[in-house]
Coordinates of C-alpha atoms and ligand atoms in Angstrom, one line a residue:
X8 CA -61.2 -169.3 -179.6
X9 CA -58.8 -171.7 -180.9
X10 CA -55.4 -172.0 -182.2
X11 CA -55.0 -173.4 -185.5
X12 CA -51.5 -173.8 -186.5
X13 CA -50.8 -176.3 -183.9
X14 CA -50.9 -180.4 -183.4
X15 CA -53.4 -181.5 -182.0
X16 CA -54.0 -185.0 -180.4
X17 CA -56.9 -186.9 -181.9
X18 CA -56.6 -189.7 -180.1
X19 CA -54.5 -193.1 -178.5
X20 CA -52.8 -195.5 -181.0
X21 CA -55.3 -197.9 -179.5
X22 CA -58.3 -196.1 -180.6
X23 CA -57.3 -197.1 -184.0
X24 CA -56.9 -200.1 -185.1
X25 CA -56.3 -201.3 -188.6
X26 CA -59.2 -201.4 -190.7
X27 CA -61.3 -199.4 -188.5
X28 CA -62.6 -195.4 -189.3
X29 CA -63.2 -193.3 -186.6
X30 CA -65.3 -190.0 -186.5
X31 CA -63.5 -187.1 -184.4
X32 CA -64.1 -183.7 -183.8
X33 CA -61.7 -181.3 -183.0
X34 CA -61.7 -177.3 -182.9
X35 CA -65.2 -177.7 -184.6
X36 CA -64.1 -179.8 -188.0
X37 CA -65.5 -183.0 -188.2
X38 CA -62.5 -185.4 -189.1
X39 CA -62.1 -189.5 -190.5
X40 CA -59.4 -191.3 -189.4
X41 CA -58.1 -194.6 -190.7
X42 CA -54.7 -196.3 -191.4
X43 CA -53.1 -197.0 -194.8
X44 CA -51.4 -200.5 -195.4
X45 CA -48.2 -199.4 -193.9
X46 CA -49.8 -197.9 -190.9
X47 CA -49.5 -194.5 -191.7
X48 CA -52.6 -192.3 -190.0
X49 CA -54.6 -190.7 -192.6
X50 CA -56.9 -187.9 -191.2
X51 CA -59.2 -186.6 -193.6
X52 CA -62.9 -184.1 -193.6
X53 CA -65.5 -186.6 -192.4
X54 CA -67.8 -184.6 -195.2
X55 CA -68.1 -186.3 -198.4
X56 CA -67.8 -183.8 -201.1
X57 CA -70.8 -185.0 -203.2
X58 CA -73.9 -184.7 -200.5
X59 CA -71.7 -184.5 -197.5
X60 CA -72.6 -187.7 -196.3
X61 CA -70.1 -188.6 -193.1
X62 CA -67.3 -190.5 -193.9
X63 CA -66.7 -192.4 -191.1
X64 CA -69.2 -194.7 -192.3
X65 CA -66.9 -195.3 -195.4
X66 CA -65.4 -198.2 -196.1
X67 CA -61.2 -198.7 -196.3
X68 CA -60.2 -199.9 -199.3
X69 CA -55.8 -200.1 -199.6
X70 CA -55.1 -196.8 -199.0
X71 CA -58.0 -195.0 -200.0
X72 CA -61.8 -194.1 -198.6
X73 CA -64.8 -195.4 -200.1
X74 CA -67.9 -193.0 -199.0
X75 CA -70.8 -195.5 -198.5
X76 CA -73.8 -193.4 -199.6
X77 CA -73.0 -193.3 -203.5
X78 CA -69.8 -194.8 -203.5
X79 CA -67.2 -192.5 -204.4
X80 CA -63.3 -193.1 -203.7
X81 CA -60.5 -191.1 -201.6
X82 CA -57.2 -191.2 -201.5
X83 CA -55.2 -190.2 -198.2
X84 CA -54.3 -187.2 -199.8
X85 CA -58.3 -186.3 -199.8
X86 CA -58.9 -186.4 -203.9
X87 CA -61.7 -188.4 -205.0
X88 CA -60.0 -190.8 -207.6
X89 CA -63.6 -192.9 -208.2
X90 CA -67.1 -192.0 -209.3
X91 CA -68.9 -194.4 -209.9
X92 CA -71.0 -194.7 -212.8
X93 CA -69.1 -191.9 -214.5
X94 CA -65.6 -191.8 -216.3
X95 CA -64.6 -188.6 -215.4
X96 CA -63.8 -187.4 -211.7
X97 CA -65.1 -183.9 -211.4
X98 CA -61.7 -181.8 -211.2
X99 CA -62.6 -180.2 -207.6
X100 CA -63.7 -183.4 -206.4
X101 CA -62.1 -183.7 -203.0
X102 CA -62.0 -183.5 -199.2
X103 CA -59.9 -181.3 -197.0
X104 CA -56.7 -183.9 -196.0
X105 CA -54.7 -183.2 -192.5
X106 CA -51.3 -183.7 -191.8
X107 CA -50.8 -186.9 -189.1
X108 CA -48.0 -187.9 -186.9
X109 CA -47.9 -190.8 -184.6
X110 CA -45.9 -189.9 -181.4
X111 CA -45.7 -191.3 -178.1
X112 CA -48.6 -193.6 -178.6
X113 CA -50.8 -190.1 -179.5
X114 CA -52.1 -189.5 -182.4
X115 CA -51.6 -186.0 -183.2
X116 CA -53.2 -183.8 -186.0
X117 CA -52.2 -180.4 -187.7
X118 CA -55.6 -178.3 -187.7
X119 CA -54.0 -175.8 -189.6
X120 CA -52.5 -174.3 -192.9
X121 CA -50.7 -177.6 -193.7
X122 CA -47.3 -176.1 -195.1
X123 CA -46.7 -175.2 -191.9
X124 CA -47.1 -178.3 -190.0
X125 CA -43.2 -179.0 -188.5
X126 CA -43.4 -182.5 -186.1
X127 CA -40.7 -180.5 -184.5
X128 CA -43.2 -178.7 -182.6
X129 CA -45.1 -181.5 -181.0
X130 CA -44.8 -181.2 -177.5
X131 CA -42.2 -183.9 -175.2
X132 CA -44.0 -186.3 -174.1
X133 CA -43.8 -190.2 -172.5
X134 CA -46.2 -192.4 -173.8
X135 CA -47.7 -195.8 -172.7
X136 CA -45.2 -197.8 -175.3
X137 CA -42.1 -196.9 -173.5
X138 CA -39.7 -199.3 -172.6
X139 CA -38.8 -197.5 -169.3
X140 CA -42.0 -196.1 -167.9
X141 CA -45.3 -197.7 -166.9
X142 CA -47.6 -195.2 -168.2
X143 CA -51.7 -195.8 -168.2
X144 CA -53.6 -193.9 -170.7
X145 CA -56.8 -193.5 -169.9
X146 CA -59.5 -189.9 -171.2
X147 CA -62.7 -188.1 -170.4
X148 CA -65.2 -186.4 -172.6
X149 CA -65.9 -183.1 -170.4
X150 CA -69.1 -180.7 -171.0
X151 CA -66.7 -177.5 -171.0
X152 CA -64.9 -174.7 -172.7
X153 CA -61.2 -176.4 -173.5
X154 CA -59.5 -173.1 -171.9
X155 CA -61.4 -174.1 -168.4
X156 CA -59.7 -177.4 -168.2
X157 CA -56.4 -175.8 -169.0
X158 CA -57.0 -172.7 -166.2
X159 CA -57.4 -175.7 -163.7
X160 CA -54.1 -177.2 -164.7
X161 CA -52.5 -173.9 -164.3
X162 CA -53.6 -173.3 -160.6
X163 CA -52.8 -176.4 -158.3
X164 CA -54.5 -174.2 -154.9
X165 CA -57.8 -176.4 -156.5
X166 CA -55.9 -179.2 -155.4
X167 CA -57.1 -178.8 -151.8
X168 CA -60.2 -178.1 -152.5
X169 CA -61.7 -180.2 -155.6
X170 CA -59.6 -182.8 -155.0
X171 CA -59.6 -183.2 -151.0
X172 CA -60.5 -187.0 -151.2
X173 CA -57.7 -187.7 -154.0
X174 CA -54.8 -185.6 -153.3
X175 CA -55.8 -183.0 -150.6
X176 CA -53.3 -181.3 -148.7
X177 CA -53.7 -177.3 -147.6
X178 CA -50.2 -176.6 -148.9
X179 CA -51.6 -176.1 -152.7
X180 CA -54.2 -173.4 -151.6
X181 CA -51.4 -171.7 -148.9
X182 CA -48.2 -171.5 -151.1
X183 CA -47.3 -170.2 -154.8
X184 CA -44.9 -172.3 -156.9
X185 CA -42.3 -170.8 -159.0
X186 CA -43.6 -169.7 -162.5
X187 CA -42.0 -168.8 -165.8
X188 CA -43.0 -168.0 -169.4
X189 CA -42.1 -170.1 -171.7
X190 CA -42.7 -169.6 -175.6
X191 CA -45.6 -171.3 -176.0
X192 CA -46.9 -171.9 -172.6
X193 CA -45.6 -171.8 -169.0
X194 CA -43.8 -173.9 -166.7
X195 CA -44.6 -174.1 -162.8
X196 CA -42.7 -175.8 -160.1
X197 CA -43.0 -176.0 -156.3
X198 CA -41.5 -178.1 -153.7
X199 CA -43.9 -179.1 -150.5
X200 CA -41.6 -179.5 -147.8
X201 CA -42.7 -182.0 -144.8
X202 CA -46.3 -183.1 -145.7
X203 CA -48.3 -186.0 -145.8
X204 CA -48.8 -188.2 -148.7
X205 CA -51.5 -187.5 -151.1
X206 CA -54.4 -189.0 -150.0
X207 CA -55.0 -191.8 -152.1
X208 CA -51.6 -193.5 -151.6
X209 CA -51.4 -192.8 -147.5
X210 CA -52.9 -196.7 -147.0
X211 CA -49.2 -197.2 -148.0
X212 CA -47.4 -194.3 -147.4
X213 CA -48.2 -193.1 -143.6
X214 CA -45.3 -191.2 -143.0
X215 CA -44.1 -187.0 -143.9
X216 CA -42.6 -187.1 -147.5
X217 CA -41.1 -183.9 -149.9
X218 CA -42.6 -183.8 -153.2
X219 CA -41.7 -182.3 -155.7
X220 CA -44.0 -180.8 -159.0
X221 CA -42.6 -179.3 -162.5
X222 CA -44.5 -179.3 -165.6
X223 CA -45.1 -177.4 -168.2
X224 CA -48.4 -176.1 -170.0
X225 CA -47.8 -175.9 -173.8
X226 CA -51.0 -174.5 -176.6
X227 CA -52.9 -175.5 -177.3
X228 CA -53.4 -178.0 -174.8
X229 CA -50.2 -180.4 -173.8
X230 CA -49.4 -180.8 -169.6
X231 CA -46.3 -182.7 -168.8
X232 CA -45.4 -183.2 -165.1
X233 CA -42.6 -185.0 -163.5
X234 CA -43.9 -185.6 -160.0
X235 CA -41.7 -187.0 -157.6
X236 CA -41.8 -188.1 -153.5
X237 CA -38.7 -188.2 -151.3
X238 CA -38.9 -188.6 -148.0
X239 CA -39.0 -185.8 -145.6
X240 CA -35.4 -184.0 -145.9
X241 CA -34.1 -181.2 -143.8
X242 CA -33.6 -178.8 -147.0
X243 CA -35.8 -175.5 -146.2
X244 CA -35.1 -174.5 -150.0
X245 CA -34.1 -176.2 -153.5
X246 CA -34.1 -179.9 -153.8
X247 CA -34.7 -182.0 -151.0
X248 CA -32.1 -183.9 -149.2
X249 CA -34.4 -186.8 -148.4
X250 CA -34.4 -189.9 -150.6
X251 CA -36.3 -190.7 -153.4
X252 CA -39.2 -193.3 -153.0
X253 CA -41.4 -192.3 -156.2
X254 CA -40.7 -190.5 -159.6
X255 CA -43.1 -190.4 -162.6
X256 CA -44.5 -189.0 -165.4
X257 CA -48.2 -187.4 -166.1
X258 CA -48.8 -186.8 -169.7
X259 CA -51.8 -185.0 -170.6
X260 CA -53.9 -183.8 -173.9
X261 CA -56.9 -181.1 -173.5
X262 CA -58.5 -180.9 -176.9
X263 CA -61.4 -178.7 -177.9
X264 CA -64.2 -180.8 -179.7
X265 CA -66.0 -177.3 -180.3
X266 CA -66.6 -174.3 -177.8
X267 CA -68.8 -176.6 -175.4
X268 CA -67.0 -179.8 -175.2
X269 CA -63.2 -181.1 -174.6
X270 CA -61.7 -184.4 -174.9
X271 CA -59.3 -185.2 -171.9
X272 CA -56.5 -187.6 -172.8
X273 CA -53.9 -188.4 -169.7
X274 CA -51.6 -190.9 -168.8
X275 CA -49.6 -191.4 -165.3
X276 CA -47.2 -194.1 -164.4
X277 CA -43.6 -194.7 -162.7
X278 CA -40.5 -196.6 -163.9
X279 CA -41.4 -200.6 -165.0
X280 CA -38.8 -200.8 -162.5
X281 CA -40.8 -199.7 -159.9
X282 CA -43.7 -202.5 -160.3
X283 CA -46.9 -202.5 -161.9
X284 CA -48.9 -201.9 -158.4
X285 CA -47.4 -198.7 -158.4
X286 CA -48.8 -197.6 -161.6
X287 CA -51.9 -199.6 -161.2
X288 CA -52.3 -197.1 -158.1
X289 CA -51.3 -193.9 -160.2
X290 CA -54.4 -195.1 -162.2
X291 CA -56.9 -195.1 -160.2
X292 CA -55.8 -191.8 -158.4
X293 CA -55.4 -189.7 -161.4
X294 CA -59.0 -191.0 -163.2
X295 CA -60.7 -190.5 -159.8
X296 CA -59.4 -186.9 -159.6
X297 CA -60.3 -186.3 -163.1
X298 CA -64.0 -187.2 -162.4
X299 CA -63.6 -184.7 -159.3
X300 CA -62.3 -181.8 -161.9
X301 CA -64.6 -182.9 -164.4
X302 CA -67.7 -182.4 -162.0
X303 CA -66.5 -178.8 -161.2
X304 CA -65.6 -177.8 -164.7
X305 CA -69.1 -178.5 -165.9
X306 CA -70.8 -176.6 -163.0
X307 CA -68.4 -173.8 -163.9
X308 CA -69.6 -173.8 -167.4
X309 CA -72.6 -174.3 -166.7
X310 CA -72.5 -171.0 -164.6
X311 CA -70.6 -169.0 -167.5
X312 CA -72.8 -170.3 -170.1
X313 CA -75.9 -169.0 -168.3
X314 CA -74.7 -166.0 -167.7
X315 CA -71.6 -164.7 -170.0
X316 CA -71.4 -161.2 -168.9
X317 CA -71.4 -162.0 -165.0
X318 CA -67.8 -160.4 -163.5
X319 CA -65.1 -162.5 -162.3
X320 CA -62.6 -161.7 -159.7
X321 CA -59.0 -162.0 -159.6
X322 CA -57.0 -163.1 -157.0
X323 CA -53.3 -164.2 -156.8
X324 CA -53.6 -168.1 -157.6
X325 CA -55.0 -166.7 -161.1
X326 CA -51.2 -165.9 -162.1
X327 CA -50.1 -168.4 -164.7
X328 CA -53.8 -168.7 -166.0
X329 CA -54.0 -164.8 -167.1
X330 CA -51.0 -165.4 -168.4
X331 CA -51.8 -168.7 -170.5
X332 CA -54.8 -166.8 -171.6
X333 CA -53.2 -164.0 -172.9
X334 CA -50.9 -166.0 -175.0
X335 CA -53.6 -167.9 -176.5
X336 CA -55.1 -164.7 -177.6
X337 CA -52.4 -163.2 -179.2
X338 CA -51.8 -166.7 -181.3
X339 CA -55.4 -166.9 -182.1
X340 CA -55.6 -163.0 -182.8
X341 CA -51.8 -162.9 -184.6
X342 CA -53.3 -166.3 -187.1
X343 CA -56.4 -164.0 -188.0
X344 CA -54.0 -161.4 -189.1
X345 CA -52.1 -163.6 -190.7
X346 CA -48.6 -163.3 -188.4
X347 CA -46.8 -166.2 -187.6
X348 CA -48.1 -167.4 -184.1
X349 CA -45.1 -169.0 -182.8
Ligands
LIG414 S1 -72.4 -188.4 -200.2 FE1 -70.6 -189.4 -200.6 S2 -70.8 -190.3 -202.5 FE2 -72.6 -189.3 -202.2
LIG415 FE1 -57.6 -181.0 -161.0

């Protein structure tokens, strides 16, 4: 059920200070993480290869590991280089190393066959260091299948209902946004014409605005949206004629600890420019919501869990969600047969 040749984000810069080892999970394979001197991310099996001890609990020492039950030594590129209480270092001696990049404040790892691990295909993203946009990371361990979180992101109509206190707004349930294939995912764009703001901004936006949503759903697991609010124009199609009051960015990570459980990384924020109350607002809004999603999502999978067989039925908001799906399942099912899955 997961993609392998893919990055995958392990976590904020933040979450990783120097000198620190963090346990991670992602797609099922336990991982360490820790910094070399220079700074570099070095992601390796959190399974020691003598008892399988975690390392995690290691200590760093330069660049290398030291595993804290019986003491022997990794290097970043996973080979043990120390036993000790032995001259020689058993020749298979070593732990699975990933390939690491550090990106727009995200940590991303390559779950896959390494030689194929290109930084070219990391998603776009804004991150929380940019010098132009005010962006507020923030995540959320959820207690659900990974592809749940991402059929939500794919059908907005839940925005009336889940989120009636955050965004609301009967338009998302009554209309269909524009949406196209992409190679590895699917982009979806709608303009609401004449509406009121979301809800958690009306105490200072009272009036009827045009907004306007594009993003783009990438595999695994990457959601980029730039969301802007104009106010309410005369234009009956394509962009609105009003003027614009708000733009930003949502960036957003969905990454499968195992088949029950997801990480949830997101970010939202407007231009510096634009003043931090603005952002500080974008915040709160987007974490609330999440906690709204969150409590749905686990009911869902509750429900699934309990009862895997139990029919589902389609109707038209499911669009770009069968279609994500299927394109998950040919990457996962072309990897197992060993095609390329891009
Ligand atoms: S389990 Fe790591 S050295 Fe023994
Ligand atoms: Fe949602």
């Amino acid at each position: 059920m997961f993609v392998r040749n893919c990055w995958y984000v392990a976590g904020w810069d933040y979450d990783l200070p120097p000198g620190k080892v963090i346990a991670r999970k992602i797609i099922g394979e336990p991982l360490a993480l820790y910094r070399r001197q220079d700074g570099g991310v070095v992601a390796i099996e959190d399974r020691c290869c003598h008892r399988h001890a975690p390392l995690h609990l290691g200590e760093i020492e330069g660049d290398c590991i030291r595993c804290m039950y019986h003491g022997m030594k990794f290097d970043p590129s996973g080979r043990c280089v120390e036993v000790p209480g032995q001259d020689r270092v058993p020749p298979r001696a070593a732990v699975r190393s990933y390939p690491t990049v550090e990106r727009d404040n995200w940590i991303w790892v390559w779950m896959g066959d390494a030689a194929r691990a290109d930084p070219e295909l990391i998603p776009f993203s804004i991150g929380p260091g940019d010098p132009d946009w005010d962006m507020r990371p923030n995540s959320l361990l959820f207690n659900a299948d990974y592809r749940l979180v991402i059929d939500n992101l794919l059908d907005f109509s839940h925005l009336t209902y889940v989120h009636r206190k955050t965004f609301g707004g009967d338009i998302f349930a009554y209309t269909k946004p524009e949406i196209t294939r992409l190679e590895r995912g699917m982009r979806i764009e709608r303009w609401v014409r004449n509406v009121p703001a979301l809800n958690f901004t009306q105490h200072i936006m009272q009036g009827r605005y045009d907004m306007h949503l594009d993003y783009s759903v990438l595999m695994p697991c990457v959601f980029v949206m730039r969301f802007k609010v104009f106010t309410a124009g005369t234009a009956v199609e394509g962009p609105s004629d009003g003027e614009l009051l708000l733009d930003t960015w949502t960036c957003q990570s969905v990454v499968p600890v195992n088949a029950e459980q997801c990480v949830y990384y997101f970010s939202w924020g407007a231009p510096k420019a634009a003043g931090q109350e603005t952002s500080n607002l974008l915040a709160k809004g987007i974490y609330q919501a999440f906690l709204e999603d969150k409590e749905m999502i686990e009911g869902q999978y509750a429900n699934i869990k309990a009862n895997p067989d139990a029919r589902m039925i389609g109707i038209a908001h499911d669009a770009a969600v069968n279609q994500m799906r299927i394109l998950m399942e040919h990457a996962i099912a072309a990897e197992k047969t060993g095609i390329a899955a891009e």
